[in-house]
N, CA, C and O atoms as a DFTB+ gen file, in Angstrom:
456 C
 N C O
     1  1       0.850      -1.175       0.000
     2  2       0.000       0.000       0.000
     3  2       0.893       1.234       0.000
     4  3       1.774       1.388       0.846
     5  1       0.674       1.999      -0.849
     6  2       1.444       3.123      -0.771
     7  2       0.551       4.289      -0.166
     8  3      -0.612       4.102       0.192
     9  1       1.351       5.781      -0.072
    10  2       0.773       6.904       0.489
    11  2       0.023       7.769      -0.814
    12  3       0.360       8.028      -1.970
    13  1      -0.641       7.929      -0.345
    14  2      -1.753       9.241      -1.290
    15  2      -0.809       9.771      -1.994
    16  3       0.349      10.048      -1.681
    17  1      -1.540       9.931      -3.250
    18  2      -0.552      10.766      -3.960
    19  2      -1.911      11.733      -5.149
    20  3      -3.078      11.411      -5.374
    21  1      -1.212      12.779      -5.605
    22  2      -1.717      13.550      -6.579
    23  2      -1.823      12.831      -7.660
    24  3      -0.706      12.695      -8.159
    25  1      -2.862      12.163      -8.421
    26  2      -3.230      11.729      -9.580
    27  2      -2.909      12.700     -11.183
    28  3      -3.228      13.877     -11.350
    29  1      -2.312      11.937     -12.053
    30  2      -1.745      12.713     -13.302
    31  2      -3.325      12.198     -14.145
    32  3      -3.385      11.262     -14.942
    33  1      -4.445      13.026     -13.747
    34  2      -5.873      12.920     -14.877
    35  2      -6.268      13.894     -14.839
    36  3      -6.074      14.635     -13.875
    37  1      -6.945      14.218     -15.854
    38  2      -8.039      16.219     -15.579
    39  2      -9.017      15.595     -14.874
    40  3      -9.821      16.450     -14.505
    41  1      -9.433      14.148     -14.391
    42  2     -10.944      13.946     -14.087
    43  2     -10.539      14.228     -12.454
    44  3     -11.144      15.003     -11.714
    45  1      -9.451      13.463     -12.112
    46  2      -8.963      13.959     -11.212
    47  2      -8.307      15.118     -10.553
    48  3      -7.847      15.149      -9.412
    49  1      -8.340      16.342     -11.701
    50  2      -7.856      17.607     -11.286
    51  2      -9.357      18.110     -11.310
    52  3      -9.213      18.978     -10.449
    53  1     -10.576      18.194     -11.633
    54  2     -11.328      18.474     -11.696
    55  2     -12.285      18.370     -10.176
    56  3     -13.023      19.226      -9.687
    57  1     -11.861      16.628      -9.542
    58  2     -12.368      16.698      -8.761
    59  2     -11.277      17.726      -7.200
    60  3     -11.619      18.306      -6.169
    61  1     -10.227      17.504      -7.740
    62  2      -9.541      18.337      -6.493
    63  2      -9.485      19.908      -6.386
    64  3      -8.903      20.489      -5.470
    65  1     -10.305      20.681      -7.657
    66  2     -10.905      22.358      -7.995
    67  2     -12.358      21.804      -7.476
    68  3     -13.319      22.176      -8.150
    69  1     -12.622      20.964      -6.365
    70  2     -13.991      20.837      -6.549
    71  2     -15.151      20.991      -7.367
    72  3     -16.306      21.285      -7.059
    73  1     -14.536      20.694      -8.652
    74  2     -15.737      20.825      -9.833
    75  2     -16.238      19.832     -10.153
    76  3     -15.948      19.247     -11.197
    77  1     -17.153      19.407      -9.265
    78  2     -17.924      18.048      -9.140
    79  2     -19.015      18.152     -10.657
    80  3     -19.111      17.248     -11.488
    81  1     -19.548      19.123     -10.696
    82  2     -20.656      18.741     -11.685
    83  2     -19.649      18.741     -13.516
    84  3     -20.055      18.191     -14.540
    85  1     -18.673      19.332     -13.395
    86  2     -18.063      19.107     -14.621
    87  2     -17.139      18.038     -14.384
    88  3     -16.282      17.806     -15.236
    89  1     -17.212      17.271     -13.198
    90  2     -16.277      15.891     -12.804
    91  2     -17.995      15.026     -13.685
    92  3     -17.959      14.050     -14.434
    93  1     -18.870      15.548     -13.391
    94  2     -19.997      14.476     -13.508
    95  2     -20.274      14.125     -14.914
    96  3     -20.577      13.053     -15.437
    97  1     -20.056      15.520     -15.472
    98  2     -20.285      15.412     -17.057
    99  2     -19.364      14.828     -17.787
   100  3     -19.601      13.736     -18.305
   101  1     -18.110      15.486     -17.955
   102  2     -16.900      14.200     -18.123
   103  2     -16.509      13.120     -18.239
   104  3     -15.833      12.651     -19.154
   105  1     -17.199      12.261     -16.617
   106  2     -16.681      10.739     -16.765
   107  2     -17.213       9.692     -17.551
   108  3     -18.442       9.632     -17.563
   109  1     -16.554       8.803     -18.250
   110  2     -17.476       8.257     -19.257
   111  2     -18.210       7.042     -18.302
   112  3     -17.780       6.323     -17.400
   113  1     -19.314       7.160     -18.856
   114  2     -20.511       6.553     -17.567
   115  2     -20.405       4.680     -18.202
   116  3     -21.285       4.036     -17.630
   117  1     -19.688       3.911     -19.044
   118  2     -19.653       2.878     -19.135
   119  2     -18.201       2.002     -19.314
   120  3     -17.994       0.961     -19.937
   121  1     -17.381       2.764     -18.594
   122  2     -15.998       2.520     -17.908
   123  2     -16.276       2.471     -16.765
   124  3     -17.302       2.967     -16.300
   125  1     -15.253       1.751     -15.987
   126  2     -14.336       2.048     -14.531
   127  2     -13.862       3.166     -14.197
   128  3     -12.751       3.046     -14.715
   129  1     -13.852       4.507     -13.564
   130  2     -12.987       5.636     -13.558
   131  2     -11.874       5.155     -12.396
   132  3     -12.372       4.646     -11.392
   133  1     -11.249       5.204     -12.416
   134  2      -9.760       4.502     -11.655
   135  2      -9.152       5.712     -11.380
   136  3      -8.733       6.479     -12.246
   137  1      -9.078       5.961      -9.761
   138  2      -8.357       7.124      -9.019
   139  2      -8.379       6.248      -7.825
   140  3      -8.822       6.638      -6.745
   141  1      -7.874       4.999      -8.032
   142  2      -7.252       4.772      -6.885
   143  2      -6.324       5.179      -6.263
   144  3      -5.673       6.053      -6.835
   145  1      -5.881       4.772      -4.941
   146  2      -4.575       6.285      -4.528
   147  2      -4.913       7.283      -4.181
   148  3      -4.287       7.950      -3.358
   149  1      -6.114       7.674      -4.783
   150  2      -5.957       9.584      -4.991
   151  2      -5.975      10.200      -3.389
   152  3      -6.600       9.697      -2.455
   153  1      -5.289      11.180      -3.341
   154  2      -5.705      11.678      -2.338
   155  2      -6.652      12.860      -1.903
   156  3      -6.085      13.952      -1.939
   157  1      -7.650      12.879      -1.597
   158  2      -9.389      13.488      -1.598
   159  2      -9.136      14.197      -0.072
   160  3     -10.107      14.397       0.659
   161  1      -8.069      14.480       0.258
   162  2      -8.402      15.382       1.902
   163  2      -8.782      16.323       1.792
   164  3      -8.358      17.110       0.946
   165  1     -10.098      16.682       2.936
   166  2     -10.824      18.045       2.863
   167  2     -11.227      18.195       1.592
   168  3     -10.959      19.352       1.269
   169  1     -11.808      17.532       0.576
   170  2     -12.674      18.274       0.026
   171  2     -14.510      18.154       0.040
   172  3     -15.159      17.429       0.793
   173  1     -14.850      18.728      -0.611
   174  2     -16.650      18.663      -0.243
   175  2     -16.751      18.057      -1.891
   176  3     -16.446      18.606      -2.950
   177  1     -17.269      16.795      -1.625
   178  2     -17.513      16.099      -2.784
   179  2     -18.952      15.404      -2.894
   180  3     -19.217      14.427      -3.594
   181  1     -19.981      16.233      -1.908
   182  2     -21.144      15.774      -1.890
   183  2     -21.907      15.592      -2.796
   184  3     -22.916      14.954      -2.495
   185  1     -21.780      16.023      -4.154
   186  2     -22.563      16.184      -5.355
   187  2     -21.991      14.777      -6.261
   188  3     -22.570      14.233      -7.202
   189  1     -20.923      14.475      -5.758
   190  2     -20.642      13.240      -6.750
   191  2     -21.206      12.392      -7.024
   192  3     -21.864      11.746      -6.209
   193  1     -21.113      12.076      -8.483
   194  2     -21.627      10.850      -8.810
   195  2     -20.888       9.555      -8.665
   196  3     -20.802       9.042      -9.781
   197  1     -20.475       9.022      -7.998
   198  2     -19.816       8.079      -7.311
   199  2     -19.842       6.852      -8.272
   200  3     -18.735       6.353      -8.477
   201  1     -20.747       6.363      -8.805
   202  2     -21.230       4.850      -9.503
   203  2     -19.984       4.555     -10.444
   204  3     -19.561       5.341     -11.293
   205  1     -19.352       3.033     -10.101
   206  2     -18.439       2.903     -11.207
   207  2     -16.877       3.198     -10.841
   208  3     -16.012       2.740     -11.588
   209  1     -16.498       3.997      -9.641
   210  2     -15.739       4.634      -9.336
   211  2     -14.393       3.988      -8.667
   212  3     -14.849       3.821      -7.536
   213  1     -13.363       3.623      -8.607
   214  2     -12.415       2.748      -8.084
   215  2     -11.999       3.528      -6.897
   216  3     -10.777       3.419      -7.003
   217  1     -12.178       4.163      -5.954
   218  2     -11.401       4.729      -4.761
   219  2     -10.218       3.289      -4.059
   220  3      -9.749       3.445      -2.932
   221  1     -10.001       2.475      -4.572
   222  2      -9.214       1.727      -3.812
   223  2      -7.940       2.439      -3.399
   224  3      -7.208       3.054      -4.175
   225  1      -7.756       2.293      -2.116
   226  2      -6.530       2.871      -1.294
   227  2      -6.764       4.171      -1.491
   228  3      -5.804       4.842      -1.869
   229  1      -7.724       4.664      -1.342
   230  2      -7.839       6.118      -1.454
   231  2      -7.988       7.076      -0.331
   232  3      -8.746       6.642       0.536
   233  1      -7.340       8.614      -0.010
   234  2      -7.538       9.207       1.128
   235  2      -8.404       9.958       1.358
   236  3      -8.685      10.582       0.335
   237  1      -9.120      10.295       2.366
   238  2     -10.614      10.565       2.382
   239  2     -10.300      10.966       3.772
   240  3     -11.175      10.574       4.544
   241  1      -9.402      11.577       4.309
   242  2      -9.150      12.701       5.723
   243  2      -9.850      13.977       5.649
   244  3      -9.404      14.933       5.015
   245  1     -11.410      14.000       6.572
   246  2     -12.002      15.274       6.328
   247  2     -12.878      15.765       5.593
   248  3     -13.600      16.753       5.722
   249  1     -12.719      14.652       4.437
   250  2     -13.416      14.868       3.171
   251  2     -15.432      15.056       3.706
   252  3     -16.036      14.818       4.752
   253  1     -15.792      15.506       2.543
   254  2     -17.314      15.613       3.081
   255  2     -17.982      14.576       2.014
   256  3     -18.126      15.031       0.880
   257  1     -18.266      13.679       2.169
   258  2     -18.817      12.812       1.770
   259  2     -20.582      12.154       1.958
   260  3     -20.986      11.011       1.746
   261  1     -21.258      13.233       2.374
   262  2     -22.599      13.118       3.013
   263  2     -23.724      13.103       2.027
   264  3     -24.117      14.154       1.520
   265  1     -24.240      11.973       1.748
   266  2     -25.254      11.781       1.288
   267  2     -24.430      11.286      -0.089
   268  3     -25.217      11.385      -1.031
   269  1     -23.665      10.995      -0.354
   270  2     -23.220       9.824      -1.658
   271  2     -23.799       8.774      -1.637
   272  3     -24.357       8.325      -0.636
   273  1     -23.742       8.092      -3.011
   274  2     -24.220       6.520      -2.580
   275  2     -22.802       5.855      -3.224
   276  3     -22.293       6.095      -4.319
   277  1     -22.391       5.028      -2.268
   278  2     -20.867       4.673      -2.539
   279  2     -21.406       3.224      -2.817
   280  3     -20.530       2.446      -2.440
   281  1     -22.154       2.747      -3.166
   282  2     -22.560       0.931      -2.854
   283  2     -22.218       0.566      -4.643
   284  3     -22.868      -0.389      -5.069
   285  1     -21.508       1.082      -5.406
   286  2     -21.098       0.665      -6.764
   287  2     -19.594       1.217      -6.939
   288  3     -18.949       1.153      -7.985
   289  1     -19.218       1.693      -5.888
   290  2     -17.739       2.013      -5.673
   291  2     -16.804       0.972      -4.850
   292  3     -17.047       0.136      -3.981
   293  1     -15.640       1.395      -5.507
   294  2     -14.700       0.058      -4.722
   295  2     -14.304       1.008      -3.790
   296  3     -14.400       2.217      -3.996
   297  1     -13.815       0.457      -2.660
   298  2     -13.631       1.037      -1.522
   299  2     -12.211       0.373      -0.516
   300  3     -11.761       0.871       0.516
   301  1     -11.794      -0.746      -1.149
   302  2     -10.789      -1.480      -0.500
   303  2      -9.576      -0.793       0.234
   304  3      -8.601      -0.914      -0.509
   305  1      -9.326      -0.303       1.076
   306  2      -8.270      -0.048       1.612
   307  2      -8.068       1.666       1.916
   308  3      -7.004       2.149       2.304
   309  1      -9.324       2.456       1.650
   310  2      -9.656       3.538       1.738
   311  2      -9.317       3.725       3.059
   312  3      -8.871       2.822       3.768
   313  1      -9.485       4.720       3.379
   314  2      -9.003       5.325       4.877
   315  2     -10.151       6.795       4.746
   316  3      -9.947       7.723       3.962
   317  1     -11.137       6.728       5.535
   318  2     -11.976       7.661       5.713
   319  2     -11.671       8.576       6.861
   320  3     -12.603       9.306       7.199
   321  1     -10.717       8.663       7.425
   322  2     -10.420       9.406       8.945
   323  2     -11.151      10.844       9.060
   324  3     -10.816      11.826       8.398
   325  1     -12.100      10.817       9.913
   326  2     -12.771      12.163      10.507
   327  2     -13.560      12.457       9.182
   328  3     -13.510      13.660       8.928
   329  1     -14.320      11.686       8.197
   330  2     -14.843      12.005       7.225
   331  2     -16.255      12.478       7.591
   332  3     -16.737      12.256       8.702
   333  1     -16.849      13.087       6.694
   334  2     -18.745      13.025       7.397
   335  2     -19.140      12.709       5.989
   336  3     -18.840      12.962       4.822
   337  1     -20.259      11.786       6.974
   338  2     -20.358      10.043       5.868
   339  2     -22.211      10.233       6.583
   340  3     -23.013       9.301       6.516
   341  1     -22.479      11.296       7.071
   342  2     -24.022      11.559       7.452
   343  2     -24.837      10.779       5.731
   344  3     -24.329      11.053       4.644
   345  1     -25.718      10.126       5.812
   346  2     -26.380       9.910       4.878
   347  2     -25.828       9.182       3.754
   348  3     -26.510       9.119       2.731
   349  1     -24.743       8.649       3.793
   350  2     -23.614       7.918       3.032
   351  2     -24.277       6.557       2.458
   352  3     -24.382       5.715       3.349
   353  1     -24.641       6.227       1.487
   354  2     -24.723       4.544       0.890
   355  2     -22.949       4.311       0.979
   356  3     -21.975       4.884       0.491
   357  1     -23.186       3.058       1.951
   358  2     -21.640       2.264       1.769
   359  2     -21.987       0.768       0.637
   360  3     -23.092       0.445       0.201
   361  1     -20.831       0.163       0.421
   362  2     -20.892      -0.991       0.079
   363  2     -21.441      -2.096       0.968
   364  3     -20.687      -2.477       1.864
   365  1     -22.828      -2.764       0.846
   366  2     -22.995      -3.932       2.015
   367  2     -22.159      -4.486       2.314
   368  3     -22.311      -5.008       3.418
   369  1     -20.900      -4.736       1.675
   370  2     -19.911      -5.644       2.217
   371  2     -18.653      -4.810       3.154
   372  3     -17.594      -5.266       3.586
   373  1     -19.045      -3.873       3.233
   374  2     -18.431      -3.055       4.721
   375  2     -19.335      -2.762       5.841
   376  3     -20.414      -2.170       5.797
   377  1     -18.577      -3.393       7.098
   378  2     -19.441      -3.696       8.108
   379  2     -19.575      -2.336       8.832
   380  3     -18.565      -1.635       8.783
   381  1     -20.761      -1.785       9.567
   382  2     -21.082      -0.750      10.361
   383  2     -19.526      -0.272      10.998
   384  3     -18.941       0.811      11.001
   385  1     -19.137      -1.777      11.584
   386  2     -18.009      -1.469      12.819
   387  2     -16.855      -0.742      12.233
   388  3     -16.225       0.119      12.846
   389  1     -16.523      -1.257      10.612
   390  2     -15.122      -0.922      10.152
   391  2     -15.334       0.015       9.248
   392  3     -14.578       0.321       8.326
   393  1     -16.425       0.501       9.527
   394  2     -16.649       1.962       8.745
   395  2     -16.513       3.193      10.019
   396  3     -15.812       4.203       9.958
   397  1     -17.198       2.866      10.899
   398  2     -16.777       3.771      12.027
   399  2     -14.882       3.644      12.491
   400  3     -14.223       4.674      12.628
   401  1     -14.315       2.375      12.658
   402  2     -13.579       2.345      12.763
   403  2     -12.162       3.133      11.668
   404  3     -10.963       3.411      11.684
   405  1     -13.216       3.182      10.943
   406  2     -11.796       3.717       9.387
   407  2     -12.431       5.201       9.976
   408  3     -11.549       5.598      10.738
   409  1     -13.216       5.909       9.979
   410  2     -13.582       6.996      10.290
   411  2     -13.176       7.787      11.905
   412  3     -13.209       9.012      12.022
   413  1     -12.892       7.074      12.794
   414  2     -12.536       7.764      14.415
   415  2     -11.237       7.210      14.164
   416  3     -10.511       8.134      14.531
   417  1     -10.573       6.395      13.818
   418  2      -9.005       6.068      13.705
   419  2      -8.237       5.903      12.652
   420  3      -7.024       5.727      12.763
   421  1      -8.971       5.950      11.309
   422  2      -8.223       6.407      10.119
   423  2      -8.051       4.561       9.226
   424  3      -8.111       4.160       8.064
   425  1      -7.872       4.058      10.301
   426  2      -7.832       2.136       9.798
   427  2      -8.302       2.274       8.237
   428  3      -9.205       3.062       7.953
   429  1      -7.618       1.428       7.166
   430  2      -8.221       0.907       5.936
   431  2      -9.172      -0.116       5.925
   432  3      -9.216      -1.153       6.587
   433  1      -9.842       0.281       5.169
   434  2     -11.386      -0.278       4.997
   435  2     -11.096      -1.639       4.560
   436  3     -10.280      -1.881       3.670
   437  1     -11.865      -2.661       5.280
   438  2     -11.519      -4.285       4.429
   439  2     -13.140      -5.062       4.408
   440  3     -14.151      -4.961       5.103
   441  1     -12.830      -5.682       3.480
   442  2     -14.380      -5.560       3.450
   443  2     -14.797      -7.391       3.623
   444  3     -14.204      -8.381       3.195
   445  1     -15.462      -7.318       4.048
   446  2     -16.106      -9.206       5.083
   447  2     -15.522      -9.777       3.959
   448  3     -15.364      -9.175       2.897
   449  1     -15.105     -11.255       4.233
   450  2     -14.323     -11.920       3.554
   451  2     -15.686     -13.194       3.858
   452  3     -15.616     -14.194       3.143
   453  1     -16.850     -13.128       4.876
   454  2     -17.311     -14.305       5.297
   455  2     -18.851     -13.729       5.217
   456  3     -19.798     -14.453       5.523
């Protein structure tokens, strides 16, 4: 696992100018958008369209994330620390506990194996 890093994409410079609705228009809606890695601290990304989206190992310190529906996003190894996730669709296969837990202590997200 490596550390967050700045992504070399405009979809991804788009989302870090917080320009979510021209992040929305942009992404091609029958691909994978792959920003795994990326690092997302502090921003307000409540308008996103999330579906399709690879966040694996992605940083999410602060970020505002309230009212997304993340349940078609990969999420593996994300680190949500101090995020606000008020109204949040997660993936069913992340448990209540290790979503709070990635959120009050920063822990990477792993998702039930059982």
């Amino acid at each position: 696992m490596s550390q967050p890093r700045q992504l070399d994409s405009p979809l991804y410079r788009l989302l870090r100018e917080e320009n979510i609705s021209g992040f929305n228009a942009q992404r091609p809606m029958d691909v994978e958008v792959d920003l795994s890695g990326g690092d997302f601290r502090g921003l307000d990304l409540r308008a996103l369209d999330a579906q399709g989206i690879n966040f694996t190992d992605a940083y999410f310190r602060g970020t505002d994330l309230r009212g997304l529906d993340l349940r078609h996003s990969r999420l593996e190894g994300a680190s949500l620390a101090h995020a606000q996730i008020s109204g949040t669709y997660f993936p069913a296969d992340l448990s209540a506990d290790e979503l709070l837990m990635s959120v009050n202590f920063g822990t990477r997200l792993r998702y039930r194996t059982r």
